[in-house]
Coordinates of C-alpha atoms and ligand atoms in Angstrom, one line a residue:
M1 CA -0.2 0.1 -0.3
E2 CA 1.5 3.7 -0.9
R3 CA 1.9 6.2 2.1
I4 CA 1.4 9.4 1.8
R5 CA 2.1 11.9 4.0
V6 CA 0.3 15.2 3.4
I7 CA 1.7 18.7 5.3
G8 CA -0.8 21.6 6.4
A9 CA -4.8 20.5 6.8
G10 CA -6.3 23.2 4.8
P11 CA -8.0 23.2 2.4
A12 CA -5.4 21.8 -0.4
G13 CA -4.5 19.4 3.1
G14 CA -7.5 17.9 3.2
A15 CA -8.6 17.2 -0.4
A16 CA -5.0 15.6 -0.8
A17 CA -5.5 13.7 2.1
L18 CA -9.0 12.7 1.2
T19 CA -8.7 11.1 -2.8
A20 CA -5.4 9.6 -1.4
L21 CA -7.8 7.8 1.0
G22 CA -10.2 7.6 -1.7
E23 CA -6.5 5.7 -4.0
G24 CA -5.9 3.1 -1.5
A25 CA -2.8 5.3 -0.1
A26 CA -1.8 5.2 4.0
V27 CA -2.3 9.1 4.9
E28 CA -0.5 11.0 7.0
I29 CA -1.1 14.3 7.8
Y30 CA 1.0 16.8 9.8
E31 CA -0.6 19.9 11.2
K32 CA 1.7 22.5 13.4
S33 CA -0.7 24.8 14.5
R34 CA -3.8 24.4 17.6
F35 CA -7.0 22.6 15.5
P36 CA -9.9 24.0 14.9
R37 CA -8.7 27.6 14.0
H38 CA -9.8 30.7 13.1
K39 CA -8.2 32.3 9.9
V40 CA -8.2 35.2 8.7
C41 CA -9.9 34.4 5.1
G42 CA -13.9 35.7 3.1
E43 CA -15.2 32.3 4.1
F44 CA -16.6 32.4 0.1
L45 CA -16.7 29.0 -1.7
S46 CA -17.3 29.4 -4.9
P47 CA -19.3 27.7 -6.5
Q48 CA -17.2 25.7 -8.7
T49 CA -16.6 24.2 -5.0
T50 CA -19.7 22.1 -4.2
S51 CA -19.0 19.6 -7.4
L52 CA -15.0 19.4 -6.0
L53 CA -16.9 19.0 -1.8
R54 CA -18.5 16.6 -3.5
D55 CA -16.2 14.1 -5.1
L56 CA -14.3 14.1 -2.0
G57 CA -17.7 12.7 0.1
V58 CA -17.9 15.6 2.6
W59 CA -20.3 17.9 0.8
P60 CA -23.5 16.2 2.7
A61 CA -21.8 17.2 5.8
I62 CA -21.3 21.1 4.0
E63 CA -24.4 21.7 3.0
T64 CA -26.5 21.4 6.2
E65 CA -23.5 24.4 7.7
A66 CA -23.2 25.9 4.6
V67 CA -25.2 29.5 4.1
P68 CA -26.0 29.9 0.2
M69 CA -25.3 33.0 -1.4
R70 CA -27.1 34.4 -4.6
E71 CA -26.1 37.4 -5.3
M72 CA -23.1 39.8 -5.8
L73 CA -22.8 43.9 -4.8
V74 CA -19.8 44.8 -6.6
T75 CA -19.6 49.2 -4.8
F76 CA -16.3 51.2 -6.7
G77 CA -16.5 54.5 -4.6
H78 CA -20.1 56.1 -5.4
R79 CA -20.7 53.1 -8.2
Q80 CA -22.5 49.9 -7.5
R81 CA -22.9 47.4 -9.2
R82 CA -25.4 44.5 -8.1
A83 CA -25.5 40.9 -10.3
R84 CA -27.2 37.3 -10.2
L85 CA -24.0 34.9 -9.3
P86 CA -23.9 32.1 -12.6
E87 CA -25.3 29.1 -9.3
P88 CA -24.9 30.1 -6.3
A89 CA -21.9 30.2 -3.6
W90 CA -21.3 29.2 -0.5
G91 CA -20.3 31.0 2.6
L92 CA -18.6 28.9 5.7
S93 CA -16.4 29.3 8.7
R94 CA -12.4 28.3 7.6
R95 CA -13.0 27.2 11.3
R96 CA -16.0 24.0 10.6
L97 CA -14.4 24.4 7.1
D98 CA -11.3 22.9 8.1
E99 CA -12.7 20.9 10.6
L100 CA -15.0 19.1 8.5
L101 CA -12.7 18.0 6.1
L102 CA -9.7 16.5 8.2
D103 CA -12.8 14.9 10.3
A104 CA -13.5 13.4 7.0
A105 CA -9.7 12.7 6.2
R106 CA -9.6 11.0 10.2
A107 CA -12.6 9.0 10.7
R108 CA -11.5 6.9 6.8
G109 CA -8.7 6.2 8.8
A110 CA -5.8 9.0 8.4
A111 CA -3.3 8.9 10.7
F112 CA -3.1 13.1 12.5
Y113 CA 0.0 14.3 14.3
R114 CA -0.2 18.0 15.7
E115 CA 3.4 18.4 15.3
R116 CA 5.1 20.9 12.2
G117 CA 6.1 18.1 9.4
A118 CA 8.9 18.0 6.6
P119 CA 8.8 16.1 3.0
G120 CA 9.9 12.4 4.1
A121 CA 12.7 11.2 4.0
G122 CA 13.5 8.4 1.3
S123 CA 10.8 7.0 -1.6
Q124 CA 7.5 8.0 0.9
R125 CA 5.8 10.9 -1.4
T126 CA 4.5 13.9 -0.2
V127 CA 1.8 16.2 -0.8
V128 CA 3.1 19.8 0.9
A129 CA -0.3 22.1 1.8
T130 CA 1.8 24.9 3.9
G131 CA -0.2 27.8 2.8
R132 CA 1.6 31.2 1.9
H133 CA 5.0 31.8 1.4
S134 CA 5.2 35.8 1.3
R135 CA 8.1 38.0 2.5
E136 CA 7.9 41.5 0.8
P137 CA 9.9 44.7 1.6
K138 CA 9.0 47.0 4.4
G139 CA 6.4 50.0 3.5
E140 CA 4.1 48.2 0.1
R141 CA 3.3 45.1 1.4
L142 CA -0.8 43.6 1.6
F143 CA -2.0 43.3 5.1
G144 CA -5.6 41.1 5.4
F145 CA -8.2 41.6 8.1
K146 CA -11.0 39.9 9.4
A147 CA -13.0 39.7 12.5
H148 CA -17.4 37.7 12.9
F149 CA -20.0 40.0 13.1
T150 CA -23.5 39.5 14.7
G151 CA -26.0 42.0 12.8
P152 CA -28.0 42.5 9.0
S153 CA -26.9 39.4 6.8
S154 CA -28.6 38.3 3.0
D155 CA -27.4 35.9 0.4
C156 CA -25.1 38.2 -0.8
V157 CA -21.4 38.6 -1.8
E158 CA -20.9 42.1 -1.7
L159 CA -17.3 43.6 -2.5
Y160 CA -16.1 47.4 -1.3
F161 CA -12.8 48.4 -3.0
F162 CA -11.5 51.5 -1.8
G163 CA -8.0 53.5 -2.1
E164 CA -5.3 52.1 -4.6
K165 CA -5.2 49.3 -3.9
S166 CA -7.5 47.7 -1.0
Y167 CA -10.8 45.8 -0.7
L168 CA -13.4 44.4 2.1
G169 CA -15.9 41.5 1.7
V170 CA -19.3 41.2 3.5
S171 CA -20.6 37.5 3.5
P172 CA -22.6 35.9 5.8
V173 CA -21.3 32.5 7.5
E174 CA -22.9 29.9 8.9
G175 CA -25.5 30.8 12.2
G176 CA -26.9 34.0 11.2
R177 CA -22.8 35.6 11.4
V178 CA -21.3 38.0 8.9
N179 CA -17.8 37.8 7.8
V180 CA -15.9 41.6 6.9
C181 CA -12.4 40.3 5.8
G182 CA -10.5 42.8 4.0
I183 CA -6.3 43.6 2.8
V184 CA -5.1 46.9 2.7
P185 CA -2.1 48.3 1.7
E186 CA 0.7 48.5 4.8
S187 CA 1.0 51.8 5.3
L188 CA -3.1 52.8 5.1
L189 CA -3.1 50.9 8.5
A190 CA -0.1 52.6 9.3
R191 CA -1.6 56.2 9.1
H192 CA -4.8 55.0 11.5
D193 CA -2.2 53.7 14.3
F194 CA -3.6 49.1 13.0
E195 CA -7.5 50.8 14.2
V196 CA -9.0 49.0 11.2
D197 CA -12.3 50.7 13.3
A198 CA -10.5 54.5 12.7
M199 CA -9.5 53.1 9.2
L200 CA -13.3 52.0 7.6
A201 CA -14.7 54.5 9.1
G202 CA -13.7 57.0 6.8
Y203 CA -14.9 54.9 4.4
G204 CA -18.6 56.4 3.4
A205 CA -20.3 53.5 1.9
L206 CA -18.1 50.6 4.1
A207 CA -18.7 53.1 7.0
E208 CA -23.1 52.5 6.4
R209 CA -23.0 48.8 5.0
L210 CA -20.7 48.3 9.3
R211 CA -23.1 51.0 11.1
P212 CA -25.3 48.2 12.5
L213 CA -23.5 45.3 12.7
H214 CA -21.3 43.9 16.0
R215 CA -18.5 42.9 15.9
E216 CA -17.8 39.2 18.1
W217 CA -13.9 39.2 18.8
D218 CA -10.6 41.7 17.6
W219 CA -9.3 41.5 14.8
L220 CA -7.2 38.6 13.3
H221 CA -4.9 40.3 10.8
V222 CA -2.2 37.8 8.3
G223 CA 0.5 39.0 6.1
P224 CA 2.1 40.5 4.4
V225 CA 0.3 38.7 1.5
T226 CA 1.7 38.3 -1.9
F227 CA 0.2 37.0 -5.4
R228 CA 2.4 34.6 -7.0
A229 CA 1.7 32.8 -10.3
P230 CA 0.7 29.2 -10.0
G231 CA 4.0 27.0 -10.1
C232 CA 6.1 29.4 -11.3
E233 CA 8.3 29.9 -8.3
W234 CA 9.8 26.6 -6.2
E235 CA 12.5 24.0 -7.6
V236 CA 10.7 21.1 -8.8
R237 CA 11.5 18.4 -6.5
E238 CA 10.6 14.6 -7.4
G239 CA 7.8 13.2 -5.3
E240 CA 7.1 16.5 -3.8
Y241 CA 3.7 17.9 -4.9
R242 CA 2.7 21.2 -3.8
C243 CA -1.0 22.6 -3.6
G244 CA -3.0 24.8 -2.7
D245 CA -1.2 28.3 -1.8
A246 CA 2.0 26.5 -1.1
L247 CA 2.3 26.7 -5.6
G248 CA 0.5 30.1 -6.4
F249 CA -1.8 32.9 -4.5
V250 CA -4.4 34.5 -6.3
D251 CA -5.6 37.6 -5.8
P252 CA -8.3 37.7 -2.4
F253 CA -11.3 39.5 -4.0
T254 CA -11.5 37.3 -6.7
G255 CA -13.1 34.2 -3.9
S256 CA -11.4 31.6 -5.6
G257 CA -8.9 30.9 -3.7
I258 CA -10.5 27.9 -1.5
L259 CA -11.5 26.9 -4.5
S260 CA -8.0 26.8 -5.8
A261 CA -6.7 24.2 -2.9
L262 CA -9.7 22.0 -3.1
L263 CA -9.5 21.7 -7.2
T264 CA -5.3 20.7 -6.7
G265 CA -5.0 19.1 -3.8
T266 CA -7.7 17.1 -5.5
L267 CA -5.1 16.6 -8.3
A268 CA -2.2 16.4 -6.0
G269 CA -3.8 13.5 -3.7
R270 CA -4.1 11.7 -6.9
A271 CA -0.6 12.4 -8.4
A272 CA 1.3 11.0 -6.0
T273 CA -0.6 7.9 -5.2
R274 CA -0.5 7.2 -8.6
G275 CA 3.1 8.4 -8.1
E276 CA 2.8 10.4 -11.3
S277 CA 5.8 12.7 -12.1
V278 CA 5.8 16.3 -10.8
A279 CA 6.3 17.8 -13.4
A280 CA 3.3 16.9 -15.1
Y281 CA 1.4 17.6 -12.6
V282 CA 2.3 20.8 -12.1
T283 CA 1.9 21.8 -15.6
G284 CA -1.3 20.5 -15.6
C285 CA -1.9 23.0 -12.7
R286 CA -1.2 25.8 -14.1
R287 CA -3.1 25.0 -16.5
R288 CA -6.6 25.0 -14.7
L289 CA -5.2 28.1 -13.0
Y290 CA -2.8 30.5 -15.1
P291 CA -5.7 32.4 -16.8
A292 CA -7.4 32.9 -13.9
Y293 CA -4.0 34.4 -12.3
L294 CA -3.7 36.4 -14.7
A295 CA -7.7 38.5 -15.6
S296 CA -7.0 39.0 -11.7
Q297 CA -3.6 40.8 -11.7
V298 CA -5.5 42.5 -15.1
F299 CA -7.8 43.4 -12.8
R300 CA -6.0 44.8 -9.4
D301 CA -3.4 46.8 -12.1
A302 CA -6.7 48.7 -13.6
L303 CA -7.8 49.0 -10.2
A304 CA -4.4 50.8 -9.0
R305 CA -4.9 53.0 -12.4
G306 CA -8.3 54.0 -11.4
W307 CA -9.5 52.2 -14.1
A308 CA -11.7 49.4 -12.9
E309 CA -14.4 52.8 -11.4
L310 CA -14.0 53.7 -15.7
F311 CA -14.7 50.5 -17.1
V312 CA -17.0 47.7 -14.9
P313 CA -20.3 49.7 -15.9
W314 CA -19.9 48.5 -19.1
I315 CA -18.7 45.2 -18.6
P316 CA -20.9 42.0 -17.0
L317 CA -19.8 41.6 -13.4
S318 CA -20.6 38.0 -14.8
W319 CA -17.6 37.3 -17.1
L320 CA -15.6 38.8 -14.2
F321 CA -16.5 36.4 -12.2
T322 CA -16.1 33.5 -14.6
L323 CA -12.8 34.8 -15.9
T324 CA -11.6 35.2 -12.7
R325 CA -12.3 31.2 -11.3
P326 CA -9.4 27.7 -12.0
R327 CA -11.4 25.6 -14.6
V328 CA -12.5 22.8 -12.7
Ligands
LIG401 C1 -7.2 38.0 3.4 C2 -7.9 36.8 2.6 C3 -8.9 36.9 2.8 C4 -9.4 35.6 1.2 N1 -11.1 35.2 0.9 C5 -11.1 34.1 0.4 C6 -12.2 34.0 0.3 O1 -13.2 34.9 0.0 N2 -12.7 32.8 -0.2 C7 -10.9 32.3 -1.4 O2 -11.7 30.9 -1.9 N3 -10.4 32.1 -0.5 C8 -9.8 33.6 0.0 N4 -8.6 33.8 0.4 C9 -7.7 32.4 0.2 C10 -7.8 31.2 0.5 O3 -7.6 31.5 2.1 C11 -6.7 30.5 0.5 O4 -7.0 30.3 -0.9 C12 -7.0 29.0 1.4 O5 -6.7 29.0 3.2 C13 -5.5 27.7 0.5 O6 -5.6 27.0 1.6 P1 -4.0 25.8 1.7 O7 -5.1 24.7 2.4 O8 -3.1 26.1 0.0 O9 -3.5 26.9 3.1 P2 -3.8 26.8 4.4 O10 -5.3 27.6 4.1 O11 -3.2 28.1 4.1 O12 -3.4 26.0 5.1 C14 -2.2 25.5 5.2 C15 -1.8 25.1 6.3 O13 -0.8 24.1 6.6 C16 0.0 24.2 7.3 N5 1.2 24.2 7.6 C17 2.1 24.8 7.3 N6 3.3 24.4 7.1 C18 3.5 23.1 8.1 C19 4.1 22.8 8.9 N7 6.0 22.6 8.1 N8 3.9 21.3 9.5 C20 2.5 20.9 9.5 N9 1.1 22.0 9.7 C21 1.8 23.7 8.6 C22 -0.7 25.9 8.5 O14 -0.9 25.8 9.7 C23 -1.7 25.7 8.0 O15 -2.5 24.9 8.8 C24 -8.4 34.4 1.4 C25 -6.6 34.9 2.0 C26 -7.1 35.8 2.2 C27 -5.3 36.2 2.6

């Protein structure tokens, strides 16, 4: 029986473990952090995650808790656009999503170690699902923040773009709560003494939306956040299958990172169990992920130059949504 080591128990590691188990492998999962845990994330599950989660055999458990979203609202300064999503998306906290994936893997026989993992020695194949790695010079960096709120929610994912490089997402999650999560440059945070509430109060539409909400806990922070093209910036090592954010990191405004993680985790679990070449696995991932990565970069550049506000009124939002999804 093939023995597969999975390092990291986020969505990529969970999907890889479940796939490898389904292929008949013995699986060991290593997770260095306390688990389950909250994580800075918009917690928006793209519609295409449904079929992947169904194939992994965890959709029935997820469906009972996740909250459907059928619309998107995009705000640029004073301009707002609303559109129906092509198919329903879902809101579920990362605490629950990651826990449900890990529980399913353990129930199917995976061994779980709450410790830092490293690629296996010798011929043991490893799925590297360790998440983002980024180092950026001080001052240029982007930081993420998130908290859960109680208060009015709807079946809509709301995106507020503000400043040159900032955005905030507001969307429902389980238990009647609202996730508020964003990314801003370090310089903007520093101007407000790293007080997220004070910073957000300066933006009209945003402040208006947040007024009736009550924050449940302190803001969580993460960073620096660096976007990286899938499969480009690391050495291919035989026996090591990188997936999820460890393979590449797409701009979070797309809400497609979890989808990419589930997709590449599934592909990595399969490739590792079957002993496929790492180079072929990476090429397959790039083919599916790169167009969406490129589309999100073009959009972000347009945003930084102040063009997005001009062209977004003329582009169907459903195009933008579709262009920024990987091919499942
Ligand atoms: C601000 C922000 C908002 C976002 N919003 C969304 C959104 O709304 N929708 C969406 O789809 N995506 C979103 N994303 C992206 C999404 O969070 C990621 O794409 C997703 O978490 C990737 O999953 P992963 O499994 O690759 O990595 P992670 O979720 O980061 O999991 C990696 C795990 O590996 C563990 N680990 C690391 N090193 C080791 C080691 N050596 N040994 C053992 N364990 C290790 C870590 O502790 C962690 O638990 C957002 C990201 C940010 C920053």
